[in-house]
């Protein structure tokens, strides 16, 4: 019996394998063999970081300076939410416009617009206009609406969650249609549009990125079917934030939420690999010593009446040294695909993390 000759490529790889084994460099070994066999690992998205819109409790000049500092620190995006109770101050589309005018690179994101407060035709018109004025720096975040006090204060009917999600899906179809090249006609249960051309045409093509945030299976499945960016949030079906929301963001629950979105994307014929996943840190404490960070987690756990160890394991809890926080974010990206992160409002404290990871 004659032996099979080994080609030069395979022989070289075998030699390299022996060398790498001797050096204990397993990562390079796996990479080399994957390349040899023609297997490529899915590319990880680079990190992007979000800072919340500065508070409007200062002069307008200082507010604009705060935005420019966020930009200078390396954040990708500034975000603003859409509420009008519980002390919320700014109207998001106006704030986004002013933030875009005050900066030159910073992207502006609605995180998120409440669909029940805003007709989709007007959402499209505002976001398309702002995309032109900002030279393509808009990201459109949409949600079904959840904060009960908003609905009560404005006397807006607080429909069951399923109805709100259905209405959001129709709204998304309208908005995406208006960003298209042809006039839109649409007839749904909640919205009817007749031969409407979406103007102005946006700078970003085919449209600005869409972010859909949520915590339940229906909203995350909708996000998987329609969104470019998936916001992974706790479930807030009762219209209030409670300890149940915190317990809904354990590693196992976050993994399930990501799987819902990916499964829906693939069922709709979309590539799950093309999705970007976003999360906002529930708590973010960067400290040179473990004491203050541990105390912050313990304090929040006590207020929410949950076990501090359970809270500390959550992917949306970031507490410890810069190195520990970087490690947690890398783990979150590896396990859940979360690469777009809101680190909270203390931008100076988290800036070393941004410097380490942004764009990598």
mmCIF file with all atom_site columns, N, CA and C in Angstrom, residues 14-63:
data_model
loop_
_atom_site.group_PDB
_atom_site.id
_atom_site.type_symbol
_atom_site.label_atom_id
_atom_site.label_alt_id
_atom_site.label_comp_id
_atom_site.label_asym_id
_atom_site.label_entity_id
_atom_site.label_seq_id
_atom_site.pdbx_PDB_ins_code
_atom_site.Cartn_x
_atom_site.Cartn_y
_atom_site.Cartn_z
_atom_site.occupancy
_atom_site.B_iso_or_equiv
_atom_site.pdbx_formal_charge
_atom_site.auth_seq_id
_atom_site.auth_comp_id
_atom_site.auth_asym_id
_atom_site.auth_atom_id
_atom_site.pdbx_PDB_model_num
ATOM 1   N N  . UNK A 1 14 ? 1.163   21.647 9.231  1.00 0.00 ? 14 UNK A N  1
ATOM 2   C CA . UNK A 1 14 ? 1.508   20.693 10.284 1.00 0.00 ? 14 UNK A CA 1
ATOM 3   C C  . UNK A 1 14 ? 2.713   21.176 11.083 1.00 0.00 ? 14 UNK A C  1
ATOM 4   N N  . UNK A 1 15 ? 3.708   21.702 10.364 1.00 0.00 ? 15 UNK A N  1
ATOM 5   C CA . UNK A 1 15 ? 4.878   22.241 11.060 1.00 0.00 ? 15 UNK A CA 1
ATOM 6   C C  . UNK A 1 15 ? 4.483   23.400 11.961 1.00 0.00 ? 15 UNK A C  1
ATOM 7   N N  . UNK A 1 16 ? 3.636   24.309 11.419 1.00 0.00 ? 16 UNK A N  1
ATOM 8   C CA . UNK A 1 16 ? 3.192   25.453 12.201 1.00 0.00 ? 16 UNK A CA 1
ATOM 9   C C  . UNK A 1 16 ? 2.408   24.989 13.422 1.00 0.00 ? 16 UNK A C  1
ATOM 10  N N  . UNK A 1 17 ? 1.601   23.929 13.245 1.00 0.00 ? 17 UNK A N  1
ATOM 11  C CA . UNK A 1 17 ? 0.837   23.397 14.362 1.00 0.00 ? 17 UNK A CA 1
ATOM 12  C C  . UNK A 1 17 ? 1.750   22.973 15.493 1.00 0.00 ? 17 UNK A C  1
ATOM 13  N N  . UNK A 1 18 ? 2.825   22.229 15.157 1.00 0.00 ? 18 UNK A N  1
ATOM 14  C CA . UNK A 1 18 ? 3.753   21.761 16.184 1.00 0.00 ? 18 UNK A CA 1
ATOM 15  C C  . UNK A 1 18 ? 4.399   22.932 16.908 1.00 0.00 ? 18 UNK A C  1
ATOM 16  N N  . UNK A 1 19 ? 4.762   23.956 16.144 1.00 0.00 ? 19 UNK A N  1
ATOM 17  C CA . UNK A 1 19 ? 5.379   25.133 16.768 1.00 0.00 ? 19 UNK A CA 1
ATOM 18  C C  . UNK A 1 19 ? 4.398   25.840 17.700 1.00 0.00 ? 19 UNK A C  1
ATOM 19  N N  . UNK A 1 20 ? 3.175   25.998 17.235 1.00 0.00 ? 20 UNK A N  1
ATOM 20  C CA . UNK A 1 20 ? 2.183   26.701 18.052 1.00 0.00 ? 20 UNK A CA 1
ATOM 21  C C  . UNK A 1 20 ? 1.818   25.915 19.289 1.00 0.00 ? 20 UNK A C  1
ATOM 22  N N  . UNK A 1 21 ? 1.757   24.585 19.133 1.00 0.00 ? 21 UNK A N  1
ATOM 23  C CA . UNK A 1 21 ? 1.497   23.758 20.312 1.00 0.00 ? 21 UNK A CA 1
ATOM 24  C C  . UNK A 1 21 ? 2.605   23.920 21.334 1.00 0.00 ? 21 UNK A C  1
ATOM 25  N N  . UNK A 1 22 ? 3.840   23.976 20.837 1.00 0.00 ? 22 UNK A N  1
ATOM 26  C CA . UNK A 1 22 ? 4.968   24.143 21.755 1.00 0.00 ? 22 UNK A CA 1
ATOM 27  C C  . UNK A 1 22 ? 4.890   25.469 22.487 1.00 0.00 ? 22 UNK A C  1
ATOM 28  N N  . UNK A 1 23 ? 4.390   26.488 21.787 1.00 0.00 ? 23 UNK A N  1
ATOM 29  C CA . UNK A 1 23 ? 4.286   27.816 22.406 1.00 0.00 ? 23 UNK A CA 1
ATOM 30  C C  . UNK A 1 23 ? 2.999   28.002 23.184 1.00 0.00 ? 23 UNK A C  1
ATOM 31  N N  . UNK A 1 24 ? 2.077   27.057 23.031 1.00 0.00 ? 24 UNK A N  1
ATOM 32  C CA . UNK A 1 24 ? 0.809   27.165 23.740 1.00 0.00 ? 24 UNK A CA 1
ATOM 33  C C  . UNK A 1 24 ? -0.122  28.209 23.172 1.00 0.00 ? 24 UNK A C  1
ATOM 34  N N  . UNK A 1 25 ? 0.062   28.573 21.900 1.00 0.00 ? 25 UNK A N  1
ATOM 35  C CA . UNK A 1 25 ? -0.760  29.637 21.309 1.00 0.00 ? 25 UNK A CA 1
ATOM 36  C C  . UNK A 1 25 ? -1.961  29.015 20.603 1.00 0.00 ? 25 UNK A C  1
ATOM 37  N N  . UNK A 1 26 ? -2.942  28.657 21.389 1.00 0.00 ? 26 UNK A N  1
ATOM 38  C CA . UNK A 1 26 ? -4.102  27.942 20.846 1.00 0.00 ? 26 UNK A CA 1
ATOM 39  C C  . UNK A 1 26 ? -4.944  28.816 19.922 1.00 0.00 ? 26 UNK A C  1
ATOM 40  N N  . UNK A 1 27 ? -5.059  30.099 20.223 1.00 0.00 ? 27 UNK A N  1
ATOM 41  C CA . UNK A 1 27 ? -5.895  30.973 19.390 1.00 0.00 ? 27 UNK A CA 1
ATOM 42  C C  . UNK A 1 27 ? -5.358  31.038 17.968 1.00 0.00 ? 27 UNK A C  1
ATOM 43  N N  . UNK A 1 28 ? -4.034  31.240 17.849 1.00 0.00 ? 28 UNK A N  1
ATOM 44  C CA . UNK A 1 28 ? -3.447  31.280 16.519 1.00 0.00 ? 28 UNK A CA 1
ATOM 45  C C  . UNK A 1 28 ? -3.552  29.926 15.817 1.00 0.00 ? 28 UNK A C  1
ATOM 46  N N  . UNK A 1 29 ? -3.465  28.843 16.596 1.00 0.00 ? 29 UNK A N  1
ATOM 47  C CA . UNK A 1 29 ? -3.593  27.513 16.018 1.00 0.00 ? 29 UNK A CA 1
ATOM 48  C C  . UNK A 1 29 ? -4.964  27.327 15.380 1.00 0.00 ? 29 UNK A C  1
ATOM 49  N N  . UNK A 1 30 ? -5.997  27.681 16.112 1.00 0.00 ? 30 UNK A N  1
ATOM 50  C CA . UNK A 1 30 ? -7.356  27.527 15.593 1.00 0.00 ? 30 UNK A CA 1
ATOM 51  C C  . UNK A 1 30 ? -7.580  28.404 14.370 1.00 0.00 ? 30 UNK A C  1
ATOM 52  N N  . UNK A 1 31 ? -7.038  29.617 14.414 1.00 0.00 ? 31 UNK A N  1
ATOM 53  C CA . UNK A 1 31 ? -7.193  30.526 13.276 1.00 0.00 ? 31 UNK A CA 1
ATOM 54  C C  . UNK A 1 31 ? -6.524  29.967 12.035 1.00 0.00 ? 31 UNK A C  1
ATOM 55  N N  . UNK A 1 32 ? -5.327  29.403 12.209 1.00 0.00 ? 32 UNK A N  1
ATOM 56  C CA . UNK A 1 32 ? -4.583  28.862 11.070 1.00 0.00 ? 32 UNK A CA 1
ATOM 57  C C  . UNK A 1 32 ? -5.306  27.669 10.454 1.00 0.00 ? 32 UNK A C  1
ATOM 58  N N  . UNK A 1 33 ? -5.807  26.765 11.299 1.00 0.00 ? 33 UNK A N  1
ATOM 59  C CA . UNK A 1 33 ? -6.505  25.598 10.757 1.00 0.00 ? 33 UNK A CA 1
ATOM 60  C C  . UNK A 1 33 ? -7.825  25.986 10.129 1.00 0.00 ? 33 UNK A C  1
ATOM 61  N N  . UNK A 1 34 ? -8.536  26.965 10.715 1.00 0.00 ? 34 UNK A N  1
ATOM 62  C CA . UNK A 1 34 ? -9.793  27.420 10.109 1.00 0.00 ? 34 UNK A CA 1
ATOM 63  C C  . UNK A 1 34 ? -9.536  27.998 8.722  1.00 0.00 ? 34 UNK A C  1
ATOM 64  N N  . UNK A 1 35 ? -8.445  28.764 8.600  1.00 0.00 ? 35 UNK A N  1
ATOM 65  C CA . UNK A 1 35 ? -8.096  29.340 7.301  1.00 0.00 ? 35 UNK A CA 1
ATOM 66  C C  . UNK A 1 35 ? -7.755  28.244 6.300  1.00 0.00 ? 35 UNK A C  1
ATOM 67  N N  . UNK A 1 36 ? -7.020  27.248 6.774  1.00 0.00 ? 36 UNK A N  1
ATOM 68  C CA . UNK A 1 36 ? -6.615  26.140 5.895  1.00 0.00 ? 36 UNK A CA 1
ATOM 69  C C  . UNK A 1 36 ? -7.820  25.382 5.364  1.00 0.00 ? 36 UNK A C  1
ATOM 70  N N  . UNK A 1 37 ? -8.819  25.204 6.211  1.00 0.00 ? 37 UNK A N  1
ATOM 71  C CA . UNK A 1 37 ? -10.008 24.438 5.831  1.00 0.00 ? 37 UNK A CA 1
ATOM 72  C C  . UNK A 1 37 ? -11.055 25.299 5.149  1.00 0.00 ? 37 UNK A C  1
ATOM 73  N N  . UNK A 1 38 ? -10.780 26.587 5.007  1.00 0.00 ? 38 UNK A N  1
ATOM 74  C CA . UNK A 1 38 ? -11.731 27.461 4.339  1.00 0.00 ? 38 UNK A CA 1
ATOM 75  C C  . UNK A 1 38 ? -12.884 27.888 5.212  1.00 0.00 ? 38 UNK A C  1
ATOM 76  N N  . UNK A 1 39 ? -12.716 27.813 6.530  1.00 0.00 ? 39 UNK A N  1
ATOM 77  C CA . UNK A 1 39 ? -13.778 28.195 7.458  1.00 0.00 ? 39 UNK A CA 1
ATOM 78  C C  . UNK A 1 39 ? -13.470 29.585 7.997  1.00 0.00 ? 39 UNK A C  1
ATOM 79  N N  . UNK A 1 40 ? -14.410 30.479 7.896  1.00 0.00 ? 40 UNK A N  1
ATOM 80  C CA . UNK A 1 40 ? -14.213 31.831 8.431  1.00 0.00 ? 40 UNK A CA 1
ATOM 81  C C  . UNK A 1 40 ? -15.232 32.094 9.523  1.00 0.00 ? 40 UNK A C  1
ATOM 82  N N  . UNK A 1 41 ? -14.776 32.627 10.627 1.00 0.00 ? 41 UNK A N  1
ATOM 83  C CA . UNK A 1 41 ? -15.675 32.954 11.727 1.00 0.00 ? 41 UNK A CA 1
ATOM 84  C C  . UNK A 1 41 ? -16.473 34.209 11.376 1.00 0.00 ? 41 UNK A C  1
ATOM 85  N N  . UNK A 1 42 ? -17.734 34.296 11.874 1.00 0.00 ? 42 UNK A N  1
ATOM 86  C CA . UNK A 1 42 ? -18.516 35.496 11.600 1.00 0.00 ? 42 UNK A CA 1
ATOM 87  C C  . UNK A 1 42 ? -17.830 36.729 12.163 1.00 0.00 ? 42 UNK A C  1
ATOM 88  N N  . UNK A 1 43 ? -17.777 37.772 11.352 1.00 0.00 ? 43 UNK A N  1
ATOM 89  C CA . UNK A 1 43 ? -17.098 38.992 11.792 1.00 0.00 ? 43 UNK A CA 1
ATOM 90  C C  . UNK A 1 43 ? -17.890 39.658 12.904 1.00 0.00 ? 43 UNK A C  1
ATOM 91  N N  . UNK A 1 44 ? -17.202 40.089 13.952 1.00 0.00 ? 44 UNK A N  1
ATOM 92  C CA . UNK A 1 44 ? -17.855 40.800 15.041 1.00 0.00 ? 44 UNK A CA 1
ATOM 93  C C  . UNK A 1 44 ? -17.942 42.273 14.679 1.00 0.00 ? 44 UNK A C  1
ATOM 94  N N  . UNK A 1 45 ? -19.053 42.871 15.033 1.00 0.00 ? 45 UNK A N  1
ATOM 95  C CA . UNK A 1 45 ? -19.202 44.294 14.781 1.00 0.00 ? 45 UNK A CA 1
ATOM 96  C C  . UNK A 1 45 ? -18.292 45.080 15.710 1.00 0.00 ? 45 UNK A C  1
ATOM 97  N N  . UNK A 1 46 ? -17.715 46.160 15.225 1.00 0.00 ? 46 UNK A N  1
ATOM 98  C CA . UNK A 1 46 ? -16.914 47.017 16.117 1.00 0.00 ? 46 UNK A CA 1
ATOM 99  C C  . UNK A 1 46 ? -17.808 47.675 17.156 1.00 0.00 ? 46 UNK A C  1
ATOM 100 N N  . UNK A 1 47 ? -17.222 47.987 18.285 1.00 0.00 ? 47 UNK A N  1
ATOM 101 C CA . UNK A 1 47 ? -17.965 48.659 19.345 1.00 0.00 ? 47 UNK A CA 1
ATOM 102 C C  . UNK A 1 47 ? -18.318 50.080 18.946 1.00 0.00 ? 47 UNK A C  1
ATOM 103 N N  . UNK A 1 48 ? -19.538 50.464 19.274 1.00 0.00 ? 48 UNK A N  1
ATOM 104 C CA . UNK A 1 48 ? -19.977 51.858 19.213 1.00 0.00 ? 48 UNK A CA 1
ATOM 105 C C  . UNK A 1 48 ? -20.584 52.198 20.562 1.00 0.00 ? 48 UNK A C  1
ATOM 106 N N  . UNK A 1 49 ? -20.398 53.450 20.981 1.00 0.00 ? 49 UNK A N  1
ATOM 107 C CA . UNK A 1 49 ? -20.876 53.840 22.307 1.00 0.00 ? 49 UNK A CA 1
ATOM 108 C C  . UNK A 1 49 ? -21.810 55.042 22.221 1.00 0.00 ? 49 UNK A C  1
ATOM 109 N N  . UNK A 1 50 ? -22.863 54.965 23.028 1.00 0.00 ? 50 UNK A N  1
ATOM 110 C CA . UNK A 1 50 ? -23.905 55.984 23.091 1.00 0.00 ? 50 UNK A CA 1
ATOM 111 C C  . UNK A 1 50 ? -23.776 56.742 24.406 1.00 0.00 ? 50 UNK A C  1
ATOM 112 N N  . UNK A 1 51 ? -23.932 58.050 24.334 1.00 0.00 ? 51 UNK A N  1
ATOM 113 C CA . UNK A 1 51 ? -24.072 58.875 25.535 1.00 0.00 ? 51 UNK A CA 1
ATOM 114 C C  . UNK A 1 51 ? -25.471 59.480 25.534 1.00 0.00 ? 51 UNK A C  1
ATOM 115 N N  . UNK A 1 52 ? -26.135 59.531 26.683 1.00 0.00 ? 52 UNK A N  1
ATOM 116 C CA . UNK A 1 52 ? -27.441 60.192 26.729 1.00 0.00 ? 52 UNK A CA 1
ATOM 117 C C  . UNK A 1 52 ? -27.314 61.685 26.427 1.00 0.00 ? 52 UNK A C  1
ATOM 118 N N  . UNK A 1 53 ? -28.362 62.263 25.888 1.00 0.00 ? 53 UNK A N  1
ATOM 119 C CA . UNK A 1 53 ? -28.389 63.697 25.629 1.00 0.00 ? 53 UNK A CA 1
ATOM 120 C C  . UNK A 1 53 ? -28.124 64.454 26.930 1.00 0.00 ? 53 UNK A C  1
ATOM 121 N N  . UNK A 1 54 ? -27.219 65.443 26.939 1.00 0.00 ? 54 UNK A N  1
ATOM 122 C CA . UNK A 1 54 ? -27.005 66.230 28.162 1.00 0.00 ? 54 UNK A CA 1
ATOM 123 C C  . UNK A 1 54 ? -28.311 66.845 28.647 1.00 0.00 ? 54 UNK A C  1
ATOM 124 N N  . UNK A 1 55 ? -28.413 67.002 29.952 1.00 0.00 ? 55 UNK A N  1
ATOM 125 C CA . UNK A 1 55 ? -29.639 67.556 30.537 1.00 0.00 ? 55 UNK A CA 1
ATOM 126 C C  . UNK A 1 55 ? -29.759 69.039 30.225 1.00 0.00 ? 55 UNK A C  1
ATOM 127 N N  . UNK A 1 56 ? -30.980 69.467 30.056 1.00 0.00 ? 56 UNK A N  1
ATOM 128 C CA . UNK A 1 56 ? -31.239 70.876 29.756 1.00 0.00 ? 56 UNK A CA 1
ATOM 129 C C  . UNK A 1 56 ? -31.487 71.632 31.063 1.00 0.00 ? 56 UNK A C  1
ATOM 130 N N  . UNK A 1 57 ? -30.559 71.462 32.009 1.00 0.00 ? 57 UNK A N  1
ATOM 131 C CA . UNK A 1 57 ? -30.625 72.159 33.292 1.00 0.00 ? 57 UNK A CA 1
ATOM 132 C C  . UNK A 1 57 ? -29.451 73.138 33.415 1.00 0.00 ? 57 UNK A C  1
ATOM 133 N N  . UNK A 1 58 ? -28.982 73.601 32.278 1.00 0.00 ? 58 UNK A N  1
ATOM 134 C CA . UNK A 1 58 ? -27.827 74.491 32.199 1.00 0.00 ? 58 UNK A CA 1
ATOM 135 C C  . UNK A 1 58 ? -28.064 75.456 31.040 1.00 0.00 ? 58 UNK A C  1
ATOM 136 N N  . UNK A 1 59 ? -27.169 76.399 30.870 1.00 0.00 ? 59 UNK A N  1
ATOM 137 C CA . UNK A 1 59 ? -27.342 77.334 29.756 1.00 0.00 ? 59 UNK A CA 1
ATOM 138 C C  . UNK A 1 59 ? -27.230 76.586 28.434 1.00 0.00 ? 59 UNK A C  1
ATOM 139 N N  . UNK A 1 60 ? -27.823 77.143 27.401 1.00 0.00 ? 60 UNK A N  1
ATOM 140 C CA . UNK A 1 60 ? -27.779 76.504 26.085 1.00 0.00 ? 60 UNK A CA 1
ATOM 141 C C  . UNK A 1 60 ? -26.340 76.388 25.590 1.00 0.00 ? 60 UNK A C  1
ATOM 142 N N  . UNK A 1 61 ? -25.512 77.403 25.877 1.00 0.00 ? 61 UNK A N  1
ATOM 143 C CA . UNK A 1 61 ? -24.109 77.338 25.455 1.00 0.00 ? 61 UNK A CA 1
ATOM 144 C C  . UNK A 1 61 ? -23.389 76.173 26.127 1.00 0.00 ? 61 UNK A C  1
ATOM 145 N N  . UNK A 1 62 ? -23.620 75.988 27.418 1.00 0.00 ? 62 UNK A N  1
ATOM 146 C CA . UNK A 1 62 ? -22.975 74.878 28.130 1.00 0.00 ? 62 UNK A CA 1
ATOM 147 C C  . UNK A 1 62 ? -23.527 73.538 27.646 1.00 0.00 ? 62 UNK A C  1
ATOM 148 N N  . UNK A 1 63 ? -24.809 73.501 27.318 1.00 0.00 ? 63 UNK A N  1
ATOM 149 C CA . UNK A 1 63 ? -25.413 72.273 26.780 1.00 0.00 ? 63 UNK A CA 1
ATOM 150 C C  . UNK A 1 63 ? -24.732 71.886 25.476 1.00 0.00 ? 63 UNK A C  1
#
